[in-house]
Coordinates of C-alpha atoms in Angstrom, one line a residue:
M1 CA 127.5 92.1 97.3
L2 CA 131.0 91.8 98.8
L3 CA 132.9 88.9 97.4
P4 CA 136.2 87.4 98.5
G5 CA 139.3 88.5 96.7
R6 CA 141.5 91.2 98.3
S7 CA 138.6 92.8 100.0
I8 CA 137.2 94.4 96.8
S9 CA 133.6 95.2 96.5
F10 CA 131.8 94.1 93.3
W11 CA 128.3 95.4 92.6
I12 CA 125.9 93.2 90.6
M13 CA 124.2 95.6 88.3
N14 CA 122.7 96.1 84.9
K15 CA 125.3 97.0 82.3
C16 CA 123.2 100.0 81.3
R17 CA 123.4 101.5 84.8
P18 CA 126.3 103.8 85.8
K19 CA 129.0 102.4 88.0
P20 CA 129.1 103.4 91.6
S21 CA 131.6 106.0 92.6
A22 CA 134.7 105.3 94.7
R23 CA 133.1 106.8 97.8
L24 CA 130.0 104.6 97.5
L25 CA 132.2 101.5 97.0
A26 CA 134.3 102.4 100.0
L27 CA 131.3 102.9 102.2
S28 CA 129.7 99.6 101.1
E29 CA 133.0 97.8 101.6
E30 CA 133.3 99.2 105.1
Y31 CA 129.7 98.1 105.9
F32 CA 129.9 94.6 104.5
S33 CA 133.4 93.9 105.9
F34 CA 132.3 95.0 109.4
L35 CA 129.3 92.6 109.2
A36 CA 131.5 89.7 107.8
R37 CA 134.0 90.0 110.7
S38 CA 131.4 90.5 113.4
L39 CA 128.4 88.3 112.3
P40 CA 129.9 85.6 110.0
V41 CA 127.2 83.0 110.6
C42 CA 124.4 85.4 110.0
C43 CA 126.1 86.6 106.8
L44 CA 126.5 83.1 105.4
S45 CA 123.0 81.8 106.1
D46 CA 119.7 82.5 104.4
E47 CA 117.9 81.9 107.7
F48 CA 118.7 85.5 108.7
H49 CA 116.8 87.2 105.9
F50 CA 117.4 90.7 107.4
M51 CA 121.1 90.3 107.0
P52 CA 123.0 90.8 103.7
R53 CA 124.7 87.7 102.2
V54 CA 128.4 88.5 102.5
E55 CA 130.7 85.8 101.1
L56 CA 133.7 87.6 102.7
A57 CA 132.5 86.1 106.0
R58 CA 134.0 82.8 104.9
F59 CA 137.4 84.2 105.8
H60 CA 136.1 84.8 109.4
K61 CA 134.5 81.4 110.0
E62 CA 136.5 80.8 113.2
Q63 CA 134.8 83.8 114.8
T64 CA 131.6 83.5 116.9
D65 CA 128.9 86.0 116.0
C66 CA 128.8 88.7 118.7
L67 CA 125.3 89.0 120.0
A68 CA 126.3 91.0 123.1
R69 CA 124.0 94.0 123.8
D70 CA 126.9 96.5 123.8
F71 CA 128.1 95.3 120.4
L72 CA 124.6 95.3 118.8
E73 CA 124.0 98.8 120.0
E74 CA 127.4 99.8 118.5
L75 CA 126.5 98.0 115.3
C76 CA 123.2 99.9 115.0
A77 CA 125.0 103.2 115.7
K78 CA 127.5 102.5 112.9
V79 CA 124.8 101.6 110.4
K80 CA 122.9 104.8 111.2
A81 CA 126.0 106.8 110.7
W82 CA 126.7 105.1 107.3
K83 CA 123.1 105.8 106.3
A84 CA 123.5 109.4 107.2
Q85 CA 126.6 109.6 105.0
M86 CA 124.6 108.3 102.1
E87 CA 122.1 111.2 102.3
N88 CA 124.9 113.2 100.6
F89 CA 125.2 110.7 97.8
V90 CA 121.7 110.8 96.5
E91 CA 122.1 113.6 93.9
D92 CA 125.4 112.3 92.5
E93 CA 124.9 108.5 92.6
D94 CA 122.6 106.1 90.7
P95 CA 119.5 106.1 93.0
G96 CA 118.9 102.4 92.4
L97 CA 122.2 101.5 93.9
V98 CA 121.9 103.9 96.8
S99 CA 118.4 102.6 97.5
L100 CA 119.6 98.9 97.6
L101 CA 122.2 99.7 100.1
Q102 CA 119.8 101.8 102.2
Q103 CA 117.3 99.0 102.2
S104 CA 119.9 96.5 103.4
M105 CA 120.7 98.9 106.3
D106 CA 117.1 99.6 107.0
S107 CA 116.3 95.9 107.2
L108 CA 119.2 95.3 109.6
L109 CA 118.1 98.2 111.9
M110 CA 114.5 97.2 111.8
H111 CA 115.3 93.7 113.3
W112 CA 118.2 94.5 115.6
E113 CA 117.1 97.9 116.9
T114 CA 113.3 98.4 116.4
L115 CA 112.2 94.9 117.0
G116 CA 115.1 94.1 119.4
L117 CA 115.4 90.5 118.5
W118 CA 118.3 90.1 120.9
K119 CA 115.9 90.6 123.9
R120 CA 112.7 89.1 122.4
D121 CA 113.7 86.0 120.4
P122 CA 115.5 83.1 122.2
G123 CA 115.5 81.2 118.9
L124 CA 117.9 83.7 117.5
Y125 CA 120.7 82.5 119.9
L126 CA 119.9 78.8 119.1
K127 CA 119.9 79.4 115.4
V128 CA 123.2 81.3 115.3
A129 CA 124.8 78.7 117.6
F130 CA 123.7 75.6 115.7
I131 CA 123.7 76.9 112.2
G132 CA 127.2 77.9 112.9
L133 CA 127.9 74.4 114.1
D134 CA 126.4 72.9 110.9
Q135 CA 128.5 75.3 108.8
A136 CA 131.6 74.0 110.6
L137 CA 130.7 70.4 109.9
S138 CA 130.0 71.2 106.2
W139 CA 133.3 73.0 105.6
P140 CA 135.7 71.5 103.0
F141 CA 138.7 71.0 105.3
E142 CA 142.3 70.3 104.2
S143 CA 143.3 68.6 107.5
G144 CA 141.9 67.0 110.6
E145 CA 143.6 69.7 112.7
E146 CA 141.7 72.4 110.8
K147 CA 138.4 70.6 111.2
S148 CA 138.9 70.1 115.0
D149 CA 139.9 73.7 115.5
L150 CA 136.8 75.0 113.8
Y151 CA 134.6 72.4 115.5
R152 CA 136.1 73.4 118.9
A153 CA 135.5 77.1 118.2
R154 CA 131.9 76.5 117.3
L155 CA 131.3 74.4 120.4
D156 CA 132.7 77.2 122.6
G157 CA 130.4 79.6 120.6
I158 CA 127.3 77.6 121.7
T159 CA 128.1 78.2 125.3
R160 CA 128.9 81.9 124.7
L161 CA 125.8 82.6 122.6
L162 CA 123.4 80.9 125.0
S163 CA 125.0 82.8 127.9
W164 CA 124.4 86.1 126.1
G165 CA 120.8 85.0 125.6
M166 CA 120.2 84.3 129.3
D167 CA 121.7 87.7 130.2
Q168 CA 119.7 89.7 127.7
L169 CA 116.3 88.1 127.0
D170 CA 113.7 89.9 129.0
E171 CA 110.7 90.4 126.7
V172 CA 110.0 87.0 125.3
P173 CA 106.6 86.5 123.7
Q174 CA 104.9 83.2 124.5
P175 CA 105.0 81.9 120.9
A176 CA 108.7 82.6 120.7
K177 CA 109.3 80.9 124.0
E178 CA 107.4 77.8 122.9
A179 CA 109.2 77.6 119.6
A180 CA 112.6 78.0 121.3
L181 CA 111.8 75.2 123.8
D182 CA 111.0 72.9 120.8
M183 CA 114.2 74.0 119.2
V184 CA 116.3 73.2 122.3
D185 CA 115.2 69.5 122.0
N186 CA 116.1 69.4 118.3
C187 CA 119.5 71.1 119.0
R188 CA 120.3 68.6 121.7
A189 CA 119.5 65.7 119.5
F190 CA 121.5 67.1 116.6
L191 CA 124.6 67.8 118.8
S192 CA 124.3 64.3 120.4
R193 CA 124.3 62.7 116.9
V194 CA 127.2 64.8 115.8
A195 CA 129.2 63.9 118.9
E196 CA 128.5 60.2 118.3
E197 CA 129.7 60.5 114.7
R198 CA 132.7 62.6 115.7
S199 CA 133.8 59.9 118.2
K200 CA 134.3 57.5 115.3
D201 CA 136.7 59.9 113.5
E202 CA 140.2 58.9 114.5
G203 CA 141.6 62.1 113.1
L204 CA 140.0 64.2 115.8
P205 CA 141.2 64.5 119.5
Y206 CA 138.8 62.6 121.6
R207 CA 139.1 63.9 125.2
D208 CA 139.3 67.6 124.4
L209 CA 136.3 67.6 122.1
L210 CA 134.3 65.3 124.4
R211 CA 134.7 67.9 127.1
K212 CA 133.6 70.7 124.8
E213 CA 130.6 68.7 123.6
Q214 CA 129.5 68.1 127.2
G215 CA 129.9 71.8 128.0
A216 CA 127.7 72.7 125.0
L217 CA 125.0 70.2 126.1
E218 CA 125.1 71.5 129.6
S219 CA 124.7 75.1 128.3
L220 CA 121.6 73.8 126.4
D221 CA 120.2 72.4 129.7
R222 CA 120.7 75.8 131.4
F223 CA 119.1 77.6 128.5
Q224 CA 116.1 75.3 128.6
G225 CA 115.7 75.9 132.4
F226 CA 116.0 79.7 131.8
L227 CA 113.2 79.5 129.1
H228 CA 110.9 77.6 131.4
A229 CA 111.4 80.3 134.1
V230 CA 111.3 83.5 131.9
R231 CA 108.0 85.4 131.9
S232 CA 106.2 86.4 128.7
P233 CA 104.6 89.8 128.4
T234 CA 100.9 90.1 127.6
G235 CA 99.9 91.5 124.2
S236 CA 103.0 90.4 122.4
S237 CA 101.6 91.0 118.9
P238 CA 103.5 93.8 117.1
G239 CA 100.3 95.4 115.8
A240 CA 99.4 96.6 112.3
E241 CA 101.4 99.8 112.4
L242 CA 104.7 98.1 113.4
F243 CA 104.0 95.2 111.0
Q244 CA 103.6 97.7 108.2
E245 CA 106.9 99.2 109.1
I246 CA 108.5 95.7 109.1
L247 CA 107.2 95.1 105.5
G248 CA 108.4 98.5 104.3
R249 CA 111.8 98.8 105.9
G250 CA 112.6 95.1 106.1
F251 CA 111.3 94.0 102.7
G252 CA 110.8 97.1 100.6
W253 CA 107.0 96.5 100.4
T254 CA 105.1 99.7 99.5
G255 CA 101.6 98.3 99.6
D256 CA 99.4 97.9 102.7
V257 CA 99.2 94.9 105.1
E258 CA 95.9 93.6 103.7
E259 CA 97.3 93.5 100.2
A260 CA 100.4 91.6 101.4
G261 CA 98.1 89.1 103.2
E262 CA 96.1 88.5 100.0
I263 CA 99.2 87.9 98.0
L264 CA 100.6 85.5 100.7
A265 CA 97.3 83.6 100.8
Q266 CA 97.3 83.2 97.0
E267 CA 100.9 82.0 96.9
A268 CA 100.2 79.5 99.7
D269 CA 97.2 78.2 97.7
D270 CA 99.3 77.8 94.6
K271 CA 102.0 75.9 96.5
Q272 CA 99.4 73.6 98.1
R273 CA 98.1 72.7 94.6
E274 CA 101.7 72.1 93.3
L275 CA 102.5 69.9 96.3
A276 CA 99.3 67.9 95.9
H277 CA 100.1 67.4 92.2
L278 CA 103.6 66.2 93.0
A279 CA 102.3 63.9 95.7
G280 CA 99.8 62.4 93.3
E281 CA 102.7 61.5 90.9
I282 CA 104.6 59.8 93.8
D283 CA 101.8 58.0 95.6
P284 CA 98.2 58.8 94.8
H285 CA 97.1 57.2 98.1
Q286 CA 99.0 59.7 100.4
D287 CA 99.0 63.5 100.7
W288 CA 102.2 65.5 100.4
R289 CA 102.6 65.9 104.2
A290 CA 102.6 62.1 104.8
I291 CA 105.1 61.6 101.9
Y292 CA 107.4 64.3 103.2
D293 CA 107.3 63.0 106.8
S294 CA 108.1 59.5 105.6
T295 CA 111.0 60.5 103.4
G296 CA 113.6 61.3 106.1
L297 CA 117.2 62.1 105.5
P298 CA 120.1 59.8 104.9
E299 CA 122.6 59.2 107.7
K300 CA 125.2 61.1 105.9
A301 CA 123.2 64.4 106.3
Y302 CA 124.5 64.6 109.9
G303 CA 128.1 63.9 109.4
D304 CA 129.0 65.0 105.9
T305 CA 126.5 67.6 104.5
V306 CA 128.9 68.6 101.7
S307 CA 129.0 65.1 100.4
L308 CA 125.2 64.8 100.6
Y309 CA 124.7 67.8 98.3
R310 CA 127.7 66.8 96.0
E311 CA 126.0 63.5 95.3
E312 CA 122.7 65.2 94.6

C-alpha cells in the first residue's frame, strides 16, 4: 500500500515477517506512484476491484484518468517489465510480499490487457467519469475556488472519457451494452441534479460551470447514440477457460470454477437469510427488497456526501 507522506512506501505486514528490501520498496513505489498519477479515480474507488487502492492518488485528484488506448498499452508494457524485474527477487525476498505485488500486477493485466475492458465495456468510461465527479463533490474543500476548479476539471473529464470510449469500443457484448444504456440515464439524472444544486451555490461561477455542465450532458447524449448504433458480437461469453484465468490471476483463486460457484451460491443464500431476518425486525409484512426500495436517500446525498457520512 502506498500512503501519502513524502512519497514513501509503507507495507502492511505481520511483524514476524522480514521487511522488504530497498529494491522491492523502490519498485513498488514506482508502480503505485505511476498508477496514482495516471488513474487516480480508479485508485481511489473500490468499484475497480482489479486496481490497487493507492491513497497517494489524492494528490492527483485534478487529473482525469487516462483511458486512451496508447496509454493503456504503455501501462501494460510497464507492468510486465516490473513483473519481469521481480523474477530476480524471488530467492532473496519474502515470497509472501513478492506474491502480493505480483498478484496486484496480474489482476491489472488481466482486466486491461487480456479482457481488454477499454474496448469491451462502455460502463468503464461512465463509471470513471461519474465516480470521479462524485469524488470531486465529496472532497473537503478549503475554498469555493478550489471546489469550482476540481468540479470544472471533472466535467471536462466526462467529455474526454466518453470521447475515448466512442473511439475505442468495438467489441461490446450485448449485456454490457444494455447495462451501459441504463447507466447513461442514471448519469444524466445525477448530473442534472448536481447542476441544479450547484446553481444555488453563490460561491461558484455560474456561467462558466453552466457551459461545462451542458457540454457534459451533450457528451452523454452522443455516447448514448453511439451505444444504440454499436454492434455486439455473437458468443460474448468468456468461456470456462478464460473465466478460470480471471479467478486465478484476478483474485488469486486456486480452485476450479465449479467450486467457486458453489461457494458463491452458499454465500448468496446466507445473505438472503440475513436480509430476511433484518427485514422481519423492521417490518414483518414486507420483504427486504420492498423495504430497501422504499428507503431512498436524503437530499443531502447528492450535494454533500461528506456531511451525509459524517452525520452517520
